[in-house]
Amino acid sequence: MAMNDSVNILNSAYLAVEYIDSFLPDNPLQQPFKNAWNYMLDNYTKFQIATWGSLIVHEVSYFLLCVPGFVFQFIPYMQKYKIQQDKPETWEKQWKCFKTLLFNHFFIQLPLICGTYYFTEYFNIPYEWEEMPRWYVLVAQCFGCAVIEDAWHYFLHRLLHHKRIYKYIHKVHHEFVSPFGMQAEYAHPLETLILGTGFFIGIVVFCNHVVLLWAWVICRLMETIDVHSGYDVPLNPLHLVPFYAGARFHDFHHMNFIGNYASTFTWWDRIFGTDSQFIAYQEKEKKKQFITKK
């Protein structure tokens, strides 16, 4: 009975969104995107699209999303939004991070990406434009992927902080006490594999078109680069996502090496009480600000 009720609720929600979508104006970018997508299908093989296309989407998205945070360090006005103002970025750290990223991207992640084509073939995942899900379905699927990845990340990330194994794997990621956007995927190769597995679980569950692979890559990169940015910028649209953790939440984890283990949402830390030190810290900061204003 409960299952039927859940299905009915989801179907009703889907119909409601579909009804609202029918009143929205046509997306002016839809036709150019359709033309580009069909051009890609006509000129490249599925293997090239799944492999090299996925690599290009990942690399371009990653470094483009890192640009705002990188530029902020040169803008005095933005320094008031930097969370750890006493720990500025250095060229030495950023160069070291960049070199490690290139190694992880091309020697760890690329071999995994090469399996994308075989995944789509095994599960008969379509590439055709006509099979592409509507935007609101993609949004829902990406949210579902984020929920699954967040659960995986919380428990495995917490395990990597265990005193017996921390110094062998996860310590690499914590070399930077004050994180910056490009550092999001700076990690030991084993950590890239362990925590990266959570990214693929949602794909296995939800994927019904190759476009979800790319949409979820962009969403995940957008989130992880934001929480590692080191800046708590106002009017951040990601803060509209329910229970979104944000940069301050994760920055506290880098400052203290404990607590706030989840990647995207706050609920797992709230359930298990691993955000207690963060909450106490926030209360302390609020009292300081109140006294200062008085």
mmCIF file of C-alpha atoms in Angstrom:
data_model
loop_
_atom_site.group_PDB
_atom_site.id
_atom_site.type_symbol
_atom_site.label_atom_id
_atom_site.label_comp_id
_atom_site.label_asym_id
_atom_site.label_seq_id
_atom_site.Cartn_x
_atom_site.Cartn_y
_atom_site.Cartn_z
ATOM 1 C CA MET A 1 0.000 0.000 0.000
ATOM 2 C CA ALA A 2 2.805 2.412 0.967
ATOM 3 C CA MET A 3 4.615 1.629 -2.271
ATOM 4 C CA ASN A 4 1.487 2.340 -4.316
ATOM 5 C CA ASP A 5 0.999 5.633 -2.476
ATOM 6 C CA SER A 6 4.598 6.638 -3.235
ATOM 7 C CA VAL A 7 4.193 5.767 -6.904
ATOM 8 C CA ASN A 8 0.958 7.765 -7.092
ATOM 9 C CA ILE A 9 2.625 10.776 -5.464
ATOM 10 C CA LEU A 10 5.553 10.615 -7.896
ATOM 11 C CA ASN A 11 3.226 10.249 -10.883
ATOM 12 C CA SER A 12 1.160 13.210 -9.691
ATOM 13 C CA ALA A 13 4.295 15.300 -9.219
ATOM 14 C CA TYR A 14 5.505 14.342 -12.695
ATOM 15 C CA LEU A 15 2.173 15.287 -14.277
ATOM 16 C CA ALA A 16 2.117 18.587 -12.377
ATOM 17 C CA VAL A 17 5.610 19.526 -13.582
ATOM 18 C CA GLU A 18 4.750 18.431 -17.120
ATOM 19 C CA TYR A 19 1.616 20.621 -17.004
ATOM 20 C CA ILE A 20 3.609 23.658 -15.806
ATOM 21 C CA ASP A 21 6.272 22.990 -18.453
ATOM 22 C CA SER A 22 3.628 23.191 -21.181
ATOM 23 C CA PHE A 23 3.095 26.880 -20.310
ATOM 24 C CA LEU A 24 6.779 27.802 -20.317
ATOM 25 C CA PRO A 25 8.195 29.542 -23.407
ATOM 26 C CA ASP A 26 10.339 27.512 -25.780
ATOM 27 C CA ASN A 27 14.002 27.390 -24.888
ATOM 28 C CA PRO A 28 15.844 29.414 -27.589
ATOM 29 C CA LEU A 29 18.917 27.211 -27.100
ATOM 30 C CA GLN A 30 17.053 23.966 -27.708
ATOM 31 C CA GLN A 31 17.292 23.976 -31.509
ATOM 32 C CA PRO A 32 21.029 24.827 -31.617
ATOM 33 C CA PHE A 33 21.638 22.153 -29.001
ATOM 34 C CA LYS A 34 19.614 19.653 -31.017
ATOM 35 C CA ASN A 35 21.582 20.494 -34.171
ATOM 36 C CA ALA A 36 24.892 20.125 -32.357
ATOM 37 C CA TRP A 37 23.806 16.838 -30.768
ATOM 38 C CA ASN A 38 22.707 15.343 -34.102
ATOM 39 C CA TYR A 39 25.910 16.579 -35.760
ATOM 40 C CA MET A 40 27.877 14.749 -33.056
ATOM 41 C CA LEU A 41 25.902 11.533 -33.638
ATOM 42 C CA ASP A 42 26.409 11.769 -37.402
ATOM 43 C CA ASN A 43 30.161 12.360 -37.259
ATOM 44 C CA TYR A 44 31.428 10.344 -34.311
ATOM 45 C CA THR A 45 31.057 6.768 -33.129
ATOM 46 C CA LYS A 46 29.365 5.865 -29.877
ATOM 47 C CA PHE A 47 32.736 4.861 -28.461
ATOM 48 C CA GLN A 48 34.214 8.271 -29.283
ATOM 49 C CA ILE A 49 31.194 10.074 -27.830
ATOM 50 C CA ALA A 50 31.100 8.019 -24.623
ATOM 51 C CA THR A 51 34.859 8.081 -24.069
ATOM 52 C CA TRP A 52 36.381 11.254 -25.486
ATOM 53 C CA GLY A 53 33.154 13.210 -25.191
ATOM 54 C CA SER A 54 32.928 12.367 -21.486
ATOM 55 C CA LEU A 55 36.576 13.291 -20.951
ATOM 56 C CA ILE A 56 36.123 16.652 -22.682
ATOM 57 C CA VAL A 57 32.939 17.406 -20.684
ATOM 58 C CA HIS A 58 34.778 16.595 -17.456
ATOM 59 C CA GLU A 59 37.957 18.574 -18.195
ATOM 60 C CA VAL A 60 36.251 21.646 -19.654
ATOM 61 C CA SER A 61 33.614 21.747 -16.894
ATOM 62 C CA TYR A 62 36.151 21.229 -14.114
ATOM 63 C CA PHE A 63 38.551 23.998 -15.060
ATOM 64 C CA LEU A 64 35.853 26.449 -16.167
ATOM 65 C CA LEU A 65 34.068 26.041 -12.838
ATOM 66 C CA CYS A 66 37.375 26.649 -11.062
ATOM 67 C CA VAL A 67 37.883 30.018 -12.792
ATOM 68 C CA PRO A 68 35.674 32.196 -10.502
ATOM 69 C CA GLY A 69 37.378 30.986 -7.313
ATOM 70 C CA PHE A 70 40.794 31.375 -8.930
ATOM 71 C CA VAL A 71 40.008 34.950 -9.972
ATOM 72 C CA PHE A 72 38.595 35.879 -6.533
ATOM 73 C CA GLN A 73 42.076 35.768 -4.982
ATOM 74 C CA PHE A 74 43.071 38.779 -7.122
ATOM 75 C CA ILE A 75 39.994 40.874 -6.245
ATOM 76 C CA PRO A 76 40.332 42.704 -2.898
ATOM 77 C CA TYR A 77 36.548 43.175 -2.633
ATOM 78 C CA MET A 78 35.997 39.373 -2.648
ATOM 79 C CA GLN A 79 38.355 38.768 0.267
ATOM 80 C CA LYS A 80 35.614 39.595 2.756
ATOM 81 C CA TYR A 81 33.828 36.460 1.551
ATOM 82 C CA LYS A 82 36.877 34.234 2.019
ATOM 83 C CA ILE A 83 36.218 31.907 4.948
ATOM 84 C CA GLN A 84 39.809 31.476 6.187
ATOM 85 C CA GLN A 85 41.128 34.949 5.539
ATOM 86 C CA ASP A 86 44.421 34.293 7.317
ATOM 87 C CA LYS A 87 45.356 31.534 4.848
ATOM 88 C CA PRO A 88 45.614 32.966 1.315
ATOM 89 C CA GLU A 89 46.236 30.771 -1.717
ATOM 90 C CA THR A 90 49.811 30.465 -2.961
ATOM 91 C CA TRP A 91 51.155 29.798 -6.445
ATOM 92 C CA GLU A 92 53.227 26.926 -5.084
ATOM 93 C CA LYS A 93 50.187 25.106 -3.687
ATOM 94 C CA GLN A 94 48.096 25.745 -6.790
ATOM 95 C CA TRP A 95 50.817 24.458 -9.113
ATOM 96 C CA LYS A 96 51.283 21.325 -6.989
ATOM 97 C CA CYS A 97 47.520 20.790 -7.038
ATOM 98 C CA PHE A 98 47.339 21.239 -10.813
ATOM 99 C CA LYS A 99 50.076 18.639 -11.479
ATOM 100 C CA THR A 100 48.385 16.071 -9.236
ATOM 101 C CA LEU A 101 45.044 16.759 -10.919
ATOM 102 C CA LEU A 102 46.471 16.060 -14.362
ATOM 103 C CA PHE A 103 47.858 12.734 -13.142
ATOM 104 C CA ASN A 104 44.547 11.715 -11.510
ATOM 105 C CA HIS A 105 42.455 12.839 -14.483
ATOM 106 C CA PHE A 106 44.456 11.042 -17.168
ATOM 107 C CA PHE A 107 45.860 8.017 -15.347
ATOM 108 C CA ILE A 108 43.062 7.222 -12.889
ATOM 109 C CA GLN A 109 39.831 8.724 -14.190
ATOM 110 C CA LEU A 110 40.404 8.287 -17.940
ATOM 111 C CA PRO A 111 40.700 4.465 -17.697
ATOM 112 C CA LEU A 112 37.383 4.503 -15.807
ATOM 113 C CA ILE A 113 35.830 6.767 -18.433
ATOM 114 C CA CYS A 114 36.901 4.271 -21.111
ATOM 115 C CA GLY A 115 34.412 1.845 -19.607
ATOM 116 C CA THR A 116 31.528 4.255 -20.248
ATOM 117 C CA TYR A 117 30.922 2.971 -23.787
ATOM 118 C CA TYR A 118 30.705 -0.650 -22.630
ATOM 119 C CA PHE A 119 28.329 0.383 -19.839
ATOM 120 C CA THR A 120 25.988 2.100 -22.307
ATOM 121 C CA GLU A 121 26.141 -0.880 -24.671
ATOM 122 C CA TYR A 122 25.513 -3.475 -21.957
ATOM 123 C CA PHE A 123 22.459 -1.621 -20.610
ATOM 124 C CA ASN A 124 21.272 -0.409 -24.053
ATOM 125 C CA ILE A 125 21.513 3.238 -23.025
ATOM 126 C CA PRO A 126 20.276 5.368 -25.957
ATOM 127 C CA TYR A 127 22.180 8.266 -27.547
ATOM 128 C CA GLU A 128 19.456 9.543 -29.916
ATOM 129 C CA TRP A 129 17.971 13.007 -29.518
ATOM 130 C CA GLU A 130 14.406 11.639 -29.654
ATOM 131 C CA GLU A 131 15.118 9.465 -26.587
ATOM 132 C CA MET A 132 16.525 12.309 -24.506
ATOM 133 C CA PRO A 133 14.558 12.925 -21.263
ATOM 134 C CA ARG A 134 12.938 16.294 -20.570
ATOM 135 C CA TRP A 135 14.827 18.859 -18.492
ATOM 136 C CA TYR A 136 12.815 18.265 -15.321
ATOM 137 C CA VAL A 137 13.439 14.512 -15.524
ATOM 138 C CA LEU A 138 17.169 15.202 -15.830
ATOM 139 C CA VAL A 139 17.023 17.522 -12.822
ATOM 140 C CA ALA A 140 15.230 14.857 -10.774
ATOM 141 C CA GLN A 141 17.700 12.181 -11.872
ATOM 142 C CA CYS A 142 20.701 14.360 -10.987
ATOM 143 C CA PHE A 143 19.166 15.049 -7.573
ATOM 144 C CA GLY A 144 18.688 11.305 -7.081
ATOM 145 C CA CYS A 145 22.319 10.690 -8.076
ATOM 146 C CA ALA A 146 23.399 13.366 -5.582
ATOM 147 C CA VAL A 147 21.433 11.730 -2.754
ATOM 148 C CA ILE A 148 23.034 8.343 -3.466
ATOM 149 C CA GLU A 149 26.542 9.766 -3.870
ATOM 150 C CA ASP A 150 26.157 11.793 -0.682
ATOM 151 C CA ALA A 151 25.292 8.675 1.359
ATOM 152 C CA TRP A 152 28.249 6.751 -0.103
ATOM 153 C CA HIS A 153 30.574 9.704 0.457
ATOM 154 C CA TYR A 154 29.514 10.205 4.074
ATOM 155 C CA PHE A 155 30.228 6.664 5.243
ATOM 156 C CA LEU A 156 33.355 6.029 3.143
ATOM 157 C CA HIS A 157 34.782 9.489 3.836
ATOM 158 C CA ARG A 158 34.220 8.949 7.562
ATOM 159 C CA LEU A 159 35.969 5.579 7.289
ATOM 160 C CA LEU A 160 38.952 7.206 5.546
ATOM 161 C CA HIS A 161 39.324 9.433 8.621
ATOM 162 C CA HIS A 162 39.849 6.394 10.852
ATOM 163 C CA LYS A 163 43.151 6.875 12.657
ATOM 164 C CA ARG A 164 44.554 3.575 11.373
ATOM 165 C CA ILE A 165 44.215 4.445 7.689
ATOM 166 C CA TYR A 166 43.934 8.254 7.528
ATOM 167 C CA LYS A 167 47.656 8.915 7.051
ATOM 168 C CA TYR A 168 47.914 6.432 4.182
ATOM 169 C CA ILE A 169 45.152 7.762 1.915
ATOM 170 C CA HIS A 170 42.972 10.705 2.921
ATOM 171 C CA LYS A 171 45.786 12.788 4.411
ATOM 172 C CA VAL A 172 46.759 13.792 0.858
ATOM 173 C CA HIS A 173 43.475 15.631 0.353
ATOM 174 C CA HIS A 174 43.958 17.448 3.671
ATOM 175 C CA GLU A 175 47.329 18.906 2.721
ATOM 176 C CA PHE A 176 45.440 22.145 2.156
ATOM 177 C CA VAL A 177 43.865 23.342 5.417
ATOM 178 C CA SER A 178 42.280 26.214 3.519
ATOM 179 C CA PRO A 179 40.756 24.642 0.394
ATOM 180 C CA PHE A 180 40.362 26.244 -3.029
ATOM 181 C CA GLY A 181 38.184 25.158 -5.939
ATOM 182 C CA MET A 182 40.823 23.381 -7.996
ATOM 183 C CA GLN A 183 41.651 21.223 -4.975
ATOM 184 C CA ALA A 184 38.261 19.460 -5.122
ATOM 185 C CA GLU A 185 39.715 16.385 -6.863
ATOM 186 C CA TYR A 186 43.192 16.633 -5.334
ATOM 187 C CA ALA A 187 43.446 13.240 -3.658
ATOM 188 C CA HIS A 188 45.344 9.974 -3.344
ATOM 189 C CA PRO A 189 44.623 7.684 -6.343
ATOM 190 C CA LEU A 190 42.980 5.148 -4.022
ATOM 191 C CA GLU A 191 40.679 7.848 -2.650
ATOM 192 C CA THR A 192 39.741 8.822 -6.199
ATOM 193 C CA LEU A 193 38.624 5.230 -6.740
ATOM 194 C CA ILE A 194 36.968 4.719 -3.344
ATOM 195 C CA LEU A 195 34.950 7.936 -3.119
ATOM 196 C CA GLY A 196 34.517 8.146 -6.897
ATOM 197 C CA THR A 197 32.558 4.885 -6.858
ATOM 198 C CA GLY A 198 29.631 6.783 -5.348
ATOM 199 C CA PHE A 199 29.413 8.872 -8.506
ATOM 200 C CA PHE A 200 28.687 5.797 -10.651
ATOM 201 C CA ILE A 201 26.078 4.159 -8.409
ATOM 202 C CA GLY A 202 23.443 6.758 -9.274
ATOM 203 C CA ILE A 203 24.239 6.361 -12.964
ATOM 204 C CA VAL A 204 23.578 2.615 -12.739
ATOM 205 C CA VAL A 205 20.259 3.295 -10.984
ATOM 206 C CA PHE A 206 18.905 6.179 -13.069
ATOM 207 C CA CYS A 207 20.647 6.310 -16.434
ATOM 208 C CA ASN A 208 18.208 6.118 -19.353
ATOM 209 C CA HIS A 209 20.187 8.292 -21.788
ATOM 210 C CA VAL A 210 23.861 9.120 -22.240
ATOM 211 C CA VAL A 211 23.100 12.802 -21.610
ATOM 212 C CA LEU A 212 22.544 11.986 -17.913
ATOM 213 C CA LEU A 213 26.212 10.982 -17.670
ATOM 214 C CA TRP A 214 27.258 14.452 -18.732
ATOM 215 C CA ALA A 215 24.558 16.311 -16.793
ATOM 216 C CA TRP A 216 25.499 14.491 -13.590
ATOM 217 C CA VAL A 217 29.229 15.129 -14.189
ATOM 218 C CA ILE A 218 28.544 18.869 -14.448
ATOM 219 C CA CYS A 219 26.243 18.914 -11.395
ATOM 220 C CA ARG A 220 28.700 16.960 -9.256
ATOM 221 C CA LEU A 221 31.641 19.137 -10.282
ATOM 222 C CA MET A 222 29.620 22.288 -9.660
ATOM 223 C CA GLU A 223 28.882 21.116 -6.117
ATOM 224 C CA THR A 224 32.319 19.825 -5.131
ATOM 225 C CA ILE A 225 34.177 22.836 -6.543
ATOM 226 C CA ASP A 226 31.765 25.170 -4.748
ATOM 227 C CA VAL A 227 32.228 23.528 -1.326
ATOM 228 C CA HIS A 228 36.019 23.562 -1.800
ATOM 229 C CA SER A 229 36.109 27.135 -3.110
ATOM 230 C CA GLY A 230 37.006 28.673 0.247
ATOM 231 C CA TYR A 231 34.517 31.489 -0.406
ATOM 232 C CA ASP A 232 31.015 31.866 0.981
ATOM 233 C CA VAL A 233 29.578 34.138 -1.691
ATOM 234 C CA PRO A 234 26.064 35.587 -1.153
ATOM 235 C CA LEU A 235 23.257 34.828 -3.607
ATOM 236 C CA ASN A 236 24.849 31.489 -4.475
ATOM 237 C CA PRO A 237 22.068 29.638 -6.403
ATOM 238 C CA LEU A 238 23.228 26.300 -4.976
ATOM 239 C CA HIS A 239 21.976 27.447 -1.579
ATOM 240 C CA LEU A 240 18.457 27.081 -2.973
ATOM 241 C CA VAL A 241 18.947 23.293 -2.977
ATOM 242 C CA PRO A 242 17.265 21.828 0.149
ATOM 243 C CA PHE A 243 19.744 20.805 2.880
ATOM 244 C CA TYR A 244 22.717 21.919 0.779
ATOM 245 C CA ALA A 245 25.931 21.891 2.848
ATOM 246 C CA GLY A 246 27.921 24.660 1.158
ATOM 247 C CA ALA A 247 31.436 26.031 1.465
ATOM 248 C CA ARG A 248 31.345 26.942 5.175
ATOM 249 C CA PHE A 249 30.211 23.442 6.086
ATOM 250 C CA HIS A 250 33.068 21.754 4.230
ATOM 251 C CA ASP A 251 35.645 24.431 5.025
ATOM 252 C CA PHE A 252 35.144 23.632 8.717
ATOM 253 C CA HIS A 253 36.009 20.011 7.939
ATOM 254 C CA HIS A 254 39.321 21.093 6.385
ATOM 255 C CA MET A 255 40.074 23.378 9.344
ATOM 256 C CA ASN A 256 39.476 20.682 11.958
ATOM 257 C CA PHE A 257 39.983 17.347 10.120
ATOM 258 C CA ILE A 258 36.850 15.970 11.742
ATOM 259 C CA GLY A 259 33.070 16.095 11.333
ATOM 260 C CA ASN A 260 31.000 17.321 8.381
ATOM 261 C CA TYR A 261 31.804 14.219 6.326
ATOM 262 C CA ALA A 262 28.979 14.439 3.757
ATOM 263 C CA SER A 263 29.682 15.830 0.313
ATOM 264 C CA THR A 264 26.466 17.636 -0.628
ATOM 265 C CA PHE A 265 23.756 17.543 2.031
ATOM 266 C CA THR A 266 23.700 18.005 5.799
ATOM 267 C CA TRP A 267 21.298 15.266 6.883
ATOM 268 C CA TRP A 268 23.759 12.390 7.470
ATOM 269 C CA ASP A 269 25.956 14.546 9.703
ATOM 270 C CA ARG A 270 22.854 15.771 11.513
ATOM 271 C CA ILE A 271 21.531 12.210 12.041
ATOM 272 C CA PHE A 272 24.847 10.887 13.419
ATOM 273 C CA GLY A 273 25.812 14.068 15.263
ATOM 274 C CA THR A 274 29.052 14.551 13.354
ATOM 275 C CA ASP A 275 28.166 18.203 12.766
ATOM 276 C CA SER A 276 27.992 19.028 16.505
ATOM 277 C CA GLN A 277 31.353 20.836 16.555
ATOM 278 C CA PHE A 278 30.360 22.844 13.496
ATOM 279 C CA ILE A 279 27.065 23.894 15.092
ATOM 280 C CA ALA A 280 28.910 24.932 18.272
ATOM 281 C CA TYR A 281 31.395 26.883 16.163
ATOM 282 C CA GLN A 282 28.582 28.686 14.345
ATOM 283 C CA GLU A 283 26.942 29.662 17.634
ATOM 284 C CA LYS A 284 30.256 30.975 18.913
ATOM 285 C CA GLU A 285 30.755 33.054 15.748
ATOM 286 C CA LYS A 286 27.234 34.489 16.021
ATOM 287 C CA LYS A 287 27.905 35.584 19.611
ATOM 288 C CA LYS A 288 31.150 37.260 18.510
ATOM 289 C CA GLN A 289 29.336 39.160 15.770
ATOM 290 C CA PHE A 290 26.577 40.211 18.179
ATOM 291 C CA ILE A 291 29.098 41.551 20.712
ATOM 292 C CA THR A 292 31.001 43.367 17.955
ATOM 293 C CA LYS A 293 27.838 45.081 16.728
ATOM 294 C CA LYS A 294 26.961 46.210 20.269
#
